[in-house]
Coordinates of C-alpha atoms and ligand atoms in Angstrom, one line a residue:
Chain A
M1175 CA 145.1 120.0 101.8
R1176 CA 146.2 120.5 98.3
K1177 CA 147.0 124.2 97.8
Y1178 CA 147.0 126.2 94.4
D1179 CA 147.5 129.8 93.3
C1180 CA 144.8 129.3 90.6
L1181 CA 141.8 127.1 90.3
V1182 CA 140.0 127.1 86.9
I1183 CA 136.5 125.7 86.7
G1184 CA 135.8 124.5 83.2
G1185 CA 137.6 122.7 80.5
G1186 CA 136.6 124.3 77.4
P1187 CA 138.8 126.8 75.3
A1188 CA 138.2 129.6 77.8
G1189 CA 139.5 127.4 80.7
L1190 CA 142.3 125.8 78.9
A1191 CA 143.6 129.2 77.7
A1192 CA 143.1 130.5 81.3
A1193 CA 145.1 127.6 82.8
I1194 CA 147.9 127.7 80.2
S1195 CA 148.4 131.5 80.7
A1196 CA 148.0 131.3 84.6
H1197 CA 150.7 128.5 84.5
K1198 CA 152.9 130.3 82.2
N1199 CA 152.8 133.3 84.5
G1200 CA 154.1 131.2 87.3
A1201 CA 150.8 130.3 89.1
H1202 CA 150.5 126.6 90.4
T1203 CA 147.3 125.7 88.6
L1204 CA 144.6 123.2 88.9
L1205 CA 141.7 122.8 86.1
I1206 CA 138.4 121.0 87.2
E1207 CA 136.2 119.6 84.4
R1208 CA 132.9 117.8 84.9
E1209 CA 133.0 115.7 81.6
A1210 CA 135.4 112.9 80.9
R1211 CA 137.4 114.8 78.2
L1212 CA 138.8 118.4 77.9
G1213 CA 137.8 120.6 75.3
G1214 CA 134.1 121.7 76.2
I1215 CA 131.5 122.3 73.6
L1216 CA 134.1 122.3 70.9
K1217 CA 134.2 118.5 71.1
Q1218 CA 130.8 118.4 69.2
C1219 CA 131.5 121.5 66.9
I1220 CA 133.1 119.5 64.0
H1221 CA 132.3 122.3 61.3
D1222 CA 135.2 124.5 60.4
G1223 CA 135.8 128.1 60.9
F1224 CA 137.4 128.2 64.2
G1225 CA 140.6 130.1 64.5
L1226 CA 140.3 132.3 61.7
V1227 CA 141.3 135.3 63.8
R1228 CA 144.0 133.6 65.9
Y1229 CA 145.6 131.3 63.4
G1230 CA 144.3 132.5 60.0
E1231 CA 143.2 128.9 59.4
K1232 CA 139.9 127.4 59.2
L1233 CA 139.8 124.8 61.6
S1234 CA 137.2 122.4 62.9
G1235 CA 136.2 122.7 66.6
P1236 CA 138.0 119.5 67.8
E1237 CA 141.3 120.7 65.9
Y1238 CA 140.9 124.0 67.6
A1239 CA 140.4 122.6 71.1
E1240 CA 143.3 119.9 70.7
R1241 CA 145.8 122.5 69.9
F1242 CA 145.3 124.0 73.3
I1243 CA 144.9 120.4 75.0
D1244 CA 148.3 119.6 73.3
V1245 CA 150.0 122.6 75.1
F1246 CA 148.1 122.0 78.2
N1247 CA 149.5 118.5 78.4
E1248 CA 152.9 119.4 77.2
E1249 CA 153.2 122.1 80.1
K1250 CA 152.0 119.3 82.5
I1251 CA 149.2 121.3 84.1
E1252 CA 147.2 119.4 86.5
A1253 CA 143.7 118.6 85.6
L1254 CA 140.8 116.5 87.0
T1255 CA 138.2 115.4 84.9
L1256 CA 134.8 113.7 85.8
T1257 CA 135.0 116.0 88.8
F1258 CA 132.2 118.3 90.1
V1259 CA 132.6 121.5 92.3
T1260 CA 130.0 121.1 94.9
R1261 CA 130.9 123.8 97.3
I1262 CA 133.1 127.0 97.3
A1263 CA 133.8 128.7 100.6
K1264 CA 135.8 132.1 101.2
T1265 CA 138.8 131.7 103.3
V1266 CA 141.4 134.2 104.7
E1267 CA 144.1 133.1 102.0
G1268 CA 141.3 132.7 99.1
F1269 CA 138.9 129.9 98.7
A1270 CA 138.2 126.2 99.7
V1271 CA 136.8 124.2 97.0
T1272 CA 135.0 121.1 97.6
L1273 CA 135.3 118.5 94.7
V1274 CA 133.4 115.3 94.0
N1275 CA 134.7 112.6 92.0
R1276 CA 135.2 108.8 91.6
D1277 CA 138.0 109.0 94.2
G1278 CA 135.8 110.5 96.7
V1279 CA 135.4 114.0 98.3
E1280 CA 138.3 116.3 98.5
I1281 CA 138.7 120.0 99.5
V1282 CA 141.5 122.0 97.8
A1283 CA 142.6 125.4 98.7
S1284 CA 143.3 128.2 95.9
K1285 CA 144.2 131.9 96.1
T1286 CA 142.1 132.7 93.0
L1287 CA 139.2 131.3 91.0
I1288 CA 138.7 131.5 87.2
L1289 CA 135.2 130.6 86.3
A1290 CA 135.1 129.3 82.7
T1291 CA 131.8 127.3 82.9
G1292 CA 130.6 128.2 79.4
C1293 CA 127.0 128.7 78.6
R1294 CA 123.7 126.6 78.3
E1295 CA 121.0 126.6 75.7
R1296 CA 117.7 128.0 76.3
T1297 CA 115.1 125.2 76.1
A1298 CA 111.6 124.5 75.4
K1299 CA 110.5 125.7 78.8
Q1300 CA 111.9 129.2 78.0
V1301 CA 109.7 129.7 74.8
S1302 CA 105.8 129.3 74.9
I1303 CA 104.6 126.7 72.5
H1304 CA 101.2 125.0 73.0
G1305 CA 100.2 121.5 72.6
T1306 CA 101.3 118.1 73.6
R1307 CA 104.6 117.1 74.8
P1308 CA 105.8 114.6 72.4
A1309 CA 109.4 113.2 71.9
G1310 CA 111.2 115.0 69.2
V1311 CA 111.5 118.5 70.5
F1312 CA 115.1 119.1 71.5
T1313 CA 117.7 121.9 71.5
A1314 CA 120.3 122.3 68.5
G1315 CA 123.0 121.3 70.9
T1316 CA 121.3 118.0 71.8
A1317 CA 120.9 117.3 68.1
Q1318 CA 124.6 118.2 67.6
H1319 CA 125.5 115.9 70.3
F1320 CA 123.6 113.1 68.7
T1321 CA 124.7 113.5 65.3
N1322 CA 128.4 114.3 65.8
L1323 CA 129.5 112.4 69.0
L1324 CA 127.1 109.4 68.9
G1325 CA 126.7 109.2 65.2
E1326 CA 122.8 109.0 65.3
M1327 CA 120.6 110.9 63.3
P1328 CA 117.9 112.5 65.5
T1329 CA 115.5 113.3 62.7
K1330 CA 114.4 112.6 59.0
K1331 CA 112.4 115.8 58.5
C1332 CA 112.5 118.7 60.8
V1333 CA 111.6 122.4 61.5
I1334 CA 114.2 124.6 63.2
L1335 CA 112.8 127.4 65.7
G1336 CA 115.3 130.2 66.1
S1337 CA 118.1 131.4 63.9
G1338 CA 121.0 131.1 66.4
D1339 CA 124.2 129.8 64.9
I1340 CA 123.9 126.3 66.3
G1341 CA 120.5 126.0 64.8
L1342 CA 122.0 127.2 61.3
I1343 CA 125.0 124.8 61.6
M1344 CA 122.6 122.1 62.3
A1345 CA 120.4 122.9 59.5
R1346 CA 123.4 122.3 57.1
R1347 CA 124.8 119.2 59.0
L1348 CA 121.4 117.4 59.1
T1349 CA 120.8 118.3 55.4
L1350 CA 124.3 116.8 54.5
E1351 CA 123.4 113.6 56.3
G1352 CA 120.3 113.3 54.2
A1353 CA 117.7 114.8 56.5
E1354 CA 115.1 117.2 55.2
V1355 CA 115.2 120.6 56.9
L1356 CA 111.8 122.3 56.2
G1357 CA 112.7 125.8 57.4
V1358 CA 114.1 127.8 60.1
Y1359 CA 111.5 130.1 61.8
E1360 CA 112.7 133.1 63.5
A1361 CA 110.4 135.5 65.4
K1362 CA 112.6 138.5 65.1
P1363 CA 112.6 140.5 61.8
T1364 CA 116.4 140.1 61.5
P1365 CA 118.3 136.8 61.9
S1366 CA 120.3 136.2 65.3
G1367 CA 123.1 134.1 63.6
L1368 CA 126.2 135.2 61.7
T1369 CA 125.5 136.5 58.2
R1370 CA 127.9 134.2 56.9
N1371 CA 126.2 131.3 58.5
I1372 CA 122.7 132.3 56.9
H1373 CA 124.6 131.9 53.5
Q1374 CA 126.9 129.0 53.9
C1375 CA 124.4 127.0 55.8
L1376 CA 120.9 127.9 54.6
H1377 CA 121.3 129.5 51.2
D1378 CA 123.8 127.2 50.0
Y1379 CA 121.5 124.3 50.6
N1380 CA 118.1 126.0 49.6
I1381 CA 116.8 126.0 53.3
P1382 CA 114.0 128.7 53.6
L1383 CA 114.4 131.1 56.4
Y1384 CA 111.1 132.6 57.7
L1385 CA 111.6 135.8 59.4
S1386 CA 109.0 137.2 61.7
H1387 CA 107.6 133.6 62.0
T1388 CA 107.3 131.3 65.0
V1389 CA 106.2 128.0 66.1
T1390 CA 102.9 128.3 68.0
R1391 CA 102.0 124.5 68.6
V1392 CA 103.2 121.0 68.5
F1393 CA 101.5 117.8 67.6
G1394 CA 101.9 114.2 68.1
E1395 CA 101.4 111.5 70.8
D1396 CA 104.6 109.6 71.4
R1397 CA 106.6 111.3 68.6
L1398 CA 106.2 114.8 67.2
S1399 CA 104.1 114.5 63.9
A1400 CA 103.6 118.2 63.0
V1401 CA 104.0 121.5 64.2
E1402 CA 101.9 124.8 63.6
T1403 CA 103.7 127.9 62.3
A1404 CA 102.5 131.5 62.4
E1405 CA 103.6 134.8 61.3
V1406 CA 104.2 137.3 64.2
D1407 CA 103.6 141.2 64.6
E1408 CA 106.0 143.7 65.9
K1409 CA 105.1 142.7 69.3
M1410 CA 105.8 139.1 68.7
Q1411 CA 102.3 138.0 68.9
P1412 CA 101.0 135.5 66.3
V1413 CA 98.8 137.1 63.5
P1414 CA 95.4 135.2 63.4
G1415 CA 94.9 133.7 59.8
T1416 CA 98.6 133.2 59.1
E1417 CA 98.8 129.6 60.9
A1418 CA 100.3 126.9 58.7
I1419 CA 100.6 123.1 59.8
V1420 CA 104.0 121.5 58.7
D1421 CA 104.3 117.7 59.0
C1422 CA 107.8 116.9 60.6
D1423 CA 109.1 114.4 63.2
A1424 CA 111.3 116.9 65.1
L1425 CA 111.4 120.6 66.3
I1426 CA 114.8 121.8 66.9
L1427 CA 115.3 124.8 69.1
S1428 CA 118.0 127.3 68.6
V1429 CA 116.5 130.2 70.7
G1430 CA 119.6 131.4 72.5
L1431 CA 122.5 130.7 74.9
I1432 CA 122.7 131.9 78.6
P1433 CA 126.1 132.3 80.4
E1434 CA 126.4 129.5 83.1
N1435 CA 126.8 131.2 86.4
E1436 CA 125.4 129.1 89.3
L1437 CA 128.8 128.9 90.8
A1438 CA 129.3 132.7 90.5
E1439 CA 126.0 133.6 92.0
A1440 CA 126.4 131.3 94.9
L1441 CA 129.8 133.2 95.5
G1442 CA 127.9 136.5 95.5
V1443 CA 129.4 137.6 92.1
A1444 CA 127.0 140.4 90.5
L1445 CA 125.8 139.7 87.2
D1446 CA 125.1 142.1 84.4
P1447 CA 121.5 141.9 83.2
K1448 CA 122.6 142.7 79.7
T1449 CA 125.3 140.0 79.3
K1450 CA 124.0 137.6 82.0
G1451 CA 127.4 137.1 83.1
P1452 CA 129.5 138.7 85.8
V1453 CA 130.1 142.3 85.9
C1454 CA 134.1 142.6 85.4
N1455 CA 136.9 145.0 85.2
A1456 CA 139.5 145.0 82.4
Q1457 CA 141.3 142.4 84.4
L1458 CA 138.2 140.2 84.0
M1459 CA 138.0 140.2 87.9
T1460 CA 134.3 140.0 89.1
C1461 CA 133.2 142.1 92.2
V1462 CA 134.5 139.4 94.4
D1463 CA 138.2 139.9 95.0
G1464 CA 140.1 136.9 93.4
V1465 CA 137.3 135.7 91.3
F1466 CA 137.9 136.0 87.5
S1467 CA 135.5 135.0 84.6
C1468 CA 136.3 134.3 80.9
G1469 CA 134.6 132.8 77.7
N1470 CA 131.0 132.1 77.6
A1471 CA 130.4 132.4 81.1
L1472 CA 131.4 136.0 81.0
H1473 CA 129.1 136.8 77.9
V1474 CA 128.1 134.7 74.9
N1475 CA 130.8 135.0 72.2
D1476 CA 130.4 134.1 68.5
L1477 CA 134.1 133.5 67.8
V1478 CA 136.1 130.9 69.8
D1479 CA 139.1 133.2 69.2
Y1480 CA 137.9 135.7 71.4
V1481 CA 136.9 133.1 74.1
S1482 CA 140.4 132.1 74.2
E1483 CA 141.7 135.7 74.4
S1484 CA 139.6 136.1 77.4
G1485 CA 140.8 133.1 79.0
E1486 CA 144.3 134.2 78.6
N1487 CA 143.7 137.6 80.0
A1488 CA 141.9 136.2 83.2
G1489 CA 144.8 133.6 83.5
E1490 CA 147.4 136.1 83.5
N1491 CA 145.8 138.4 85.8
A1492 CA 144.9 135.6 88.3
A1493 CA 148.5 134.6 88.3
K1494 CA 149.5 138.2 89.0
Y1495 CA 146.8 138.7 91.6
A1496 CA 147.6 140.2 94.9
K1497 CA 144.9 141.4 97.2
R1498 CA 144.6 145.2 97.4
P1499 CA 141.9 148.0 97.4
R1500 CA 140.2 148.7 94.1
N1501 CA 139.3 152.0 92.9
E1502 CA 136.7 151.3 90.3
I1503 CA 134.6 153.5 88.1
P1504 CA 131.8 152.1 86.0
V1505 CA 131.8 151.9 82.1
D1506 CA 128.5 153.0 81.0
S1507 CA 126.8 151.9 77.6
S1508 CA 124.1 153.9 75.8
G1509 CA 121.0 152.4 74.4
A1510 CA 122.6 152.0 71.1
L1511 CA 124.8 149.2 72.5
L1512 CA 123.4 145.8 73.4
Y1513 CA 126.1 145.3 75.9
A1514 CA 129.7 146.0 76.5
V1515 CA 132.6 144.2 78.3
P1516 CA 134.3 145.2 80.8
Q1517 CA 131.6 147.0 82.6
R1518 CA 134.1 148.5 85.2
L1519 CA 137.6 150.1 85.3
D1520 CA 139.8 149.7 88.2
L1521 CA 142.0 152.9 88.2
A1522 CA 144.5 151.4 90.4
A1523 CA 145.2 148.7 87.6
D1524 CA 147.1 149.0 84.4
N1525 CA 144.5 150.1 81.7
S1526 CA 146.9 150.8 78.8
S1527 CA 145.6 148.0 76.7
V1528 CA 141.9 147.3 77.7
Q1529 CA 140.2 144.4 75.4
L1530 CA 136.8 146.0 75.0
Y1531 CA 134.1 143.8 73.4
F1532 CA 130.8 145.0 72.2
R1533 CA 127.7 144.5 70.3
S1534 CA 125.2 147.1 68.8
R1535 CA 121.5 146.8 69.5
E1536 CA 120.3 147.1 66.1
V1537 CA 121.6 146.6 62.5
L1538 CA 123.3 149.9 61.7
D1539 CA 125.0 151.1 58.6
G1540 CA 127.7 153.9 58.5
C1541 CA 128.3 154.5 62.2
T1542 CA 130.9 155.7 64.7
F1543 CA 131.7 154.1 67.9
K1544 CA 132.6 156.6 70.8
I1545 CA 134.1 156.6 74.1
I1546 CA 132.8 159.7 75.8
V1547 CA 134.5 161.0 79.2
D1548 CA 132.7 163.6 80.8
G1549 CA 130.9 164.8 77.9
E1550 CA 134.0 164.9 75.5
T1551 CA 134.7 162.1 72.9
V1552 CA 138.2 160.7 73.5
F1553 CA 138.1 158.0 71.1
S1554 CA 136.2 157.2 67.9
K1555 CA 136.2 154.4 65.3
K1556 CA 134.2 154.3 62.1
Y1557 CA 132.4 151.2 61.1
P1558 CA 130.9 150.6 57.6
F1559 CA 128.2 148.6 59.5
L1560 CA 127.5 146.9 62.8
R1561 CA 125.4 144.0 63.4
P1562 CA 124.3 142.5 66.7
P1563 CA 125.2 138.9 65.9
E1564 CA 128.6 140.0 65.0
M1565 CA 130.5 141.1 68.2
E1566 CA 133.2 143.8 67.9
K1567 CA 136.5 144.0 69.7
L1568 CA 138.8 146.8 70.3
T1569 CA 142.1 147.3 72.3
V1570 CA 141.9 150.7 73.9
D1571 CA 144.5 152.5 75.9
F1572 CA 142.4 153.9 78.7
S1573 CA 145.3 155.3 80.7
R1574 CA 145.5 158.2 78.2
F1575 CA 142.2 159.7 79.2
N1576 CA 143.3 161.0 82.7
L1577 CA 140.4 159.3 84.5
T1578 CA 139.8 160.0 88.1
P1579 CA 137.2 158.5 90.4
Q1580 CA 134.7 161.3 89.4
S1581 CA 135.2 160.5 85.5
K1582 CA 132.0 159.6 83.7
I1583 CA 132.7 157.1 81.0
T1584 CA 130.0 156.2 78.3
L1585 CA 130.3 154.1 75.2
D1586 CA 128.0 155.1 72.4
I1587 CA 127.3 154.5 68.8
E1588 CA 126.5 157.5 66.4
V1589 CA 124.8 157.1 63.2
K1590 CA 125.3 159.6 60.6
P1591 CA 122.9 159.8 57.8
N1592 CA 124.8 159.1 54.5
A1593 CA 128.1 158.6 56.4
Chain B
M121 CA 123.9 144.0 39.7
R122 CA 124.4 141.1 41.9
E123 CA 124.6 141.1 45.9
L124 CA 126.8 138.5 47.5
V125 CA 127.9 138.0 51.1
C126 CA 131.5 136.9 51.6
I127 CA 131.8 133.9 53.7
V128 CA 135.5 134.0 54.0
C129 CA 135.7 135.6 57.4
P130 CA 133.3 136.2 60.2
K131 CA 132.7 139.8 59.2
G132 CA 130.3 138.7 56.5
C133 CA 130.6 141.7 54.2
T134 CA 127.8 142.3 51.7
M135 CA 129.3 142.9 48.1
H136 CA 127.7 144.3 45.1
I137 CA 128.9 143.1 41.6
D138 CA 128.4 145.4 38.6
E139 CA 129.2 145.1 35.0
K140 CA 130.4 148.3 33.5
D141 CA 131.9 148.5 29.9
G142 CA 132.6 144.6 29.9
E143 CA 134.4 144.9 33.1
T144 CA 133.4 143.4 36.5
I145 CA 133.4 145.9 39.4
I146 CA 133.2 144.6 42.9
T147 CA 132.3 146.8 45.9
G148 CA 131.6 146.3 49.6
N149 CA 134.2 143.9 50.4
T150 CA 136.7 145.2 53.4
C151 CA 139.7 143.2 52.2
K152 CA 141.2 141.6 48.9
R153 CA 140.0 138.1 49.9
G154 CA 136.4 139.4 49.3
E155 CA 137.1 140.0 45.8
K156 CA 138.8 136.8 45.3
F157 CA 135.6 134.9 46.7
A158 CA 133.5 136.9 44.5
I159 CA 135.3 136.0 41.3
S160 CA 135.2 132.3 42.5
E161 CA 131.5 132.4 43.2
M162 CA 130.8 133.7 39.6
T163 CA 133.0 131.1 38.1
E164 CA 133.5 128.0 40.1
P165 CA 131.9 128.1 43.5
K166 CA 133.9 126.2 46.1
R167 CA 133.2 125.1 49.6
T168 CA 134.8 123.0 52.5
I169 CA 132.8 120.3 54.2
C170 CA 133.0 118.6 57.5
S171 CA 131.4 115.4 58.6
T172 CA 132.1 112.4 60.5
V173 CA 133.1 108.8 59.6
R174 CA 131.9 105.6 61.4
T175 CA 134.4 103.5 63.4
S176 CA 134.5 100.1 64.7
F177 CA 135.4 101.2 68.3
D178 CA 132.5 101.2 70.7
E179 CA 133.8 104.1 72.9
M180 CA 133.7 106.4 69.9
P181 CA 131.3 105.3 67.2
V182 CA 132.2 108.3 64.9
L183 CA 135.3 110.4 64.3
P184 CA 135.2 114.1 62.8
V185 CA 136.7 114.8 59.4
R186 CA 136.8 117.3 57.0
V187 CA 138.2 117.9 53.4
S188 CA 141.9 119.2 53.4
D189 CA 140.9 121.9 50.9
E190 CA 138.0 123.4 49.2
I191 CA 135.9 121.2 46.8
P192 CA 133.4 122.4 43.9
K193 CA 130.2 123.2 45.6
D194 CA 128.2 120.9 43.1
R195 CA 130.3 117.9 44.3
I196 CA 129.3 118.3 47.8
F197 CA 127.0 115.5 48.2
D198 CA 129.1 113.0 46.0
V199 CA 131.7 113.6 48.6
M200 CA 129.5 113.0 51.4
A201 CA 128.4 109.7 49.9
E202 CA 132.1 108.6 49.8
I203 CA 132.6 109.9 53.6
N204 CA 129.5 107.8 54.5
K205 CA 130.9 104.6 52.9
V206 CA 133.9 104.6 55.4
C207 CA 134.1 102.6 58.5
L208 CA 137.5 103.0 60.4
K209 CA 139.2 100.0 61.8
E210 CA 142.6 101.9 62.8
R211 CA 143.3 104.6 65.2
V212 CA 143.6 107.4 62.9
R213 CA 145.3 110.5 64.2
R214 CA 144.4 114.1 63.8
G215 CA 145.5 115.3 60.5
E216 CA 145.8 111.9 58.8
P217 CA 144.0 111.1 55.7
V218 CA 140.9 108.9 56.0
I219 CA 140.2 109.0 52.2
K220 CA 143.0 109.9 49.9
N221 CA 142.4 112.1 46.9
V222 CA 138.7 111.7 47.3
L223 CA 136.9 111.2 43.8
G224 CA 140.2 112.4 42.1
L225 CA 139.4 115.9 43.2
G226 CA 142.8 116.4 44.5
V227 CA 142.0 116.8 48.2
D228 CA 142.1 114.4 51.1
V229 CA 139.4 113.7 53.6
I230 CA 141.3 114.0 57.0
A231 CA 140.6 113.2 60.7
T232 CA 140.1 116.4 62.7
S233 CA 140.6 114.6 66.3
D234 CA 143.0 112.7 68.3
I235 CA 140.2 111.0 70.3
L236 CA 140.7 107.5 68.8
K237 CA 144.5 107.6 69.8
D238 CA 143.5 108.7 73.3
I239 CA 140.7 106.2 74.3
Ligands
FAD2797 C1 125.6 123.5 72.3 C2 126.4 124.5 71.9 C3 126.9 124.6 70.7 C4 127.8 125.4 70.0 N1 128.2 125.4 68.9 C5 129.1 126.4 68.4 C6 129.7 126.4 67.3 O1 129.2 125.3 66.5 N2 130.4 127.3 66.8 C7 130.9 128.2 67.6 O2 131.8 129.2 67.2 N3 130.5 128.4 68.8 C8 129.7 127.6 69.3 N4 129.2 127.5 70.5 C9 129.7 128.6 71.2 C10 130.9 127.9 72.1 O3 130.3 127.7 73.4 C11 132.1 128.6 72.1 O4 132.8 128.9 70.9 C12 133.2 128.1 73.0 O5 133.2 126.7 72.9 C13 133.1 128.5 74.5 O6 134.1 128.4 75.3 P1 134.0 128.1 76.8 O7 135.2 127.6 77.3 O8 133.6 129.4 77.4 O9 132.7 127.2 77.1 P2 132.6 125.7 76.8 O10 133.2 125.4 75.6 O11 131.0 125.5 77.0 O12 133.2 125.1 78.1 C14 132.8 125.0 79.6 C15 133.2 123.7 80.2 O13 132.9 124.0 81.5 C16 132.5 122.7 82.1 N5 131.8 122.9 83.3 C17 130.6 124.0 83.4 N6 130.3 123.9 84.6 C18 131.1 123.2 85.3 C19 131.3 123.0 86.9 N7 130.3 123.4 87.6 N8 132.3 122.0 87.2 C20 133.2 121.5 86.2 N9 133.1 121.7 85.0 C21 132.1 122.6 84.5 C22 131.8 122.3 81.0 O14 131.7 120.8 81.3 C23 132.7 122.4 79.6 O15 133.4 121.6 79.2 C24 128.4 126.5 71.0 C25 127.8 126.6 72.2 C26 126.8 125.6 72.8 C27 126.3 125.6 74.0
SF4_2798 S1 135.7 140.9 52.3 FE1 137.3 140.4 53.7 S2 136.8 141.3 55.7 FE2 134.9 141.1 54.4 S3 134.0 139.0 54.8 FE3 135.4 138.7 53.1 S4 137.3 138.1 54.2 FE4 136.2 139.0 55.8

């Protein structure tokens, strides 16, 4: 049986960064990817804007991914593509992982696992729309796959439901290729995508954004022929009398992403209901010893730069991993936060530069992010504004706060009027 | 007064542009790049575009491309028309030009992936 120190599942930007970092920290590493090529979802994200934080350059998705793939290949790290993980069993030394590919079935052993399986899109099943089920209803990711990898236009005239970033990016992309995007309909009163994408993808191309609006019905026999839209009230219920029929040949859904964690759950990894990803400590280790998580499997990121960073963090810690008892305390978030990662701190580990990621629950102007330990504010940072679509990142030295197993840590955001 | 969102980095600052005594005053930007962007937006707005070009290789029917630098916003669809005329017969590599000096704008359309080399 082949034996590794570290087995990375998923070959997107998170998994690539994790494998490179584990390898550079001395771990014998293997990466498993179910698709034919490495790069993950970035293969189809041909627009630019990747790597602004990391490289100060506006790279396209493939360029960003290939920089990592180049390093991965130069370092001669082992990878198996077109390979599926079918079973993971815990052993005394770590894990026995069953792999299936064209060569057959193989079991490999690894001391640690890094789950970098990315996220998946919410589909039509997860939003309630009435009517027939014609062809022409698909997710923004599927539309992206058709347009950018297969070179086939999936629509001539469409409506986009949801203002997630992939939907906004596709609104621009389809417009550039000559399709008509009749509007982006968002049930919430504020957009879910990045503000810059609202501007550079919709406003630049005069594509209307209808906030507090949704699609209630689809029409069509074989192919979609029209949708019914309506305004919604604060409870997200359609307002009678506001219905409108819009003729189109496709309805594109951009209604959110969910971390992909089937393997994690099968291993008994606890998930955070807020992030839908594993509960982790600052080393990005889940509640199962030796199992790490990073990238969009951990929480849905809006910037790939942070995805790579979390991969590097997980890779380094997996390489340095040695089984020992943990001494963990929770990091609680107040209701002002949508979520925060990590959710726990291991007092037996080095917490001198913890990478803290958080999102506010609402759009806030002039506010202060605070770390409170036992009722006392030990860290604060002012923000001119916080918006849920734009994740914030801080590096915090938690070792200064004299934490004990009894300490109560809470993250909070305070809004000061006129601040 | 005019409101403008800076699209230079993911922060997306909302800026306010005021005229006072013939001088333009820009507020709300977190860094200098915002100011530069605002001035460019008011004089000659520029954008980058990304797309794909057709290839003659069955395994990879399209190759992703982008402009090597910003182009005037009002020339976007002209450049798209040029991009859509291309059908690649060579295995172009990442960073190599697919169209040189497109429409005389002083920028190239470059390949953004090495996939043709790898397949
Ligand atoms: C459809 C879609 C479009 C997106 N578009 C954009 C965009 O335009 N711009 C942007 O900034 N972000 C976009 N994102 C977010 C994007 O996911 C992140 O920027 C980044 O790619 C996340 O990296 P990752 O490595 O965590 O996940 P991914 O890139 O999704 O990589 C995960 C990899 O794991 C593999 N995998 C999953 N499960 C298994 C398994 N069981 N066994 C083996 N391999 C497995 C997958 O095949 C995939 O290659 C998009 C996400 C999606 C889902
Ligand atoms: S002003 Fe600076 S920080 Fe703000 S969006 Fe523009 S580049 Fe980013």
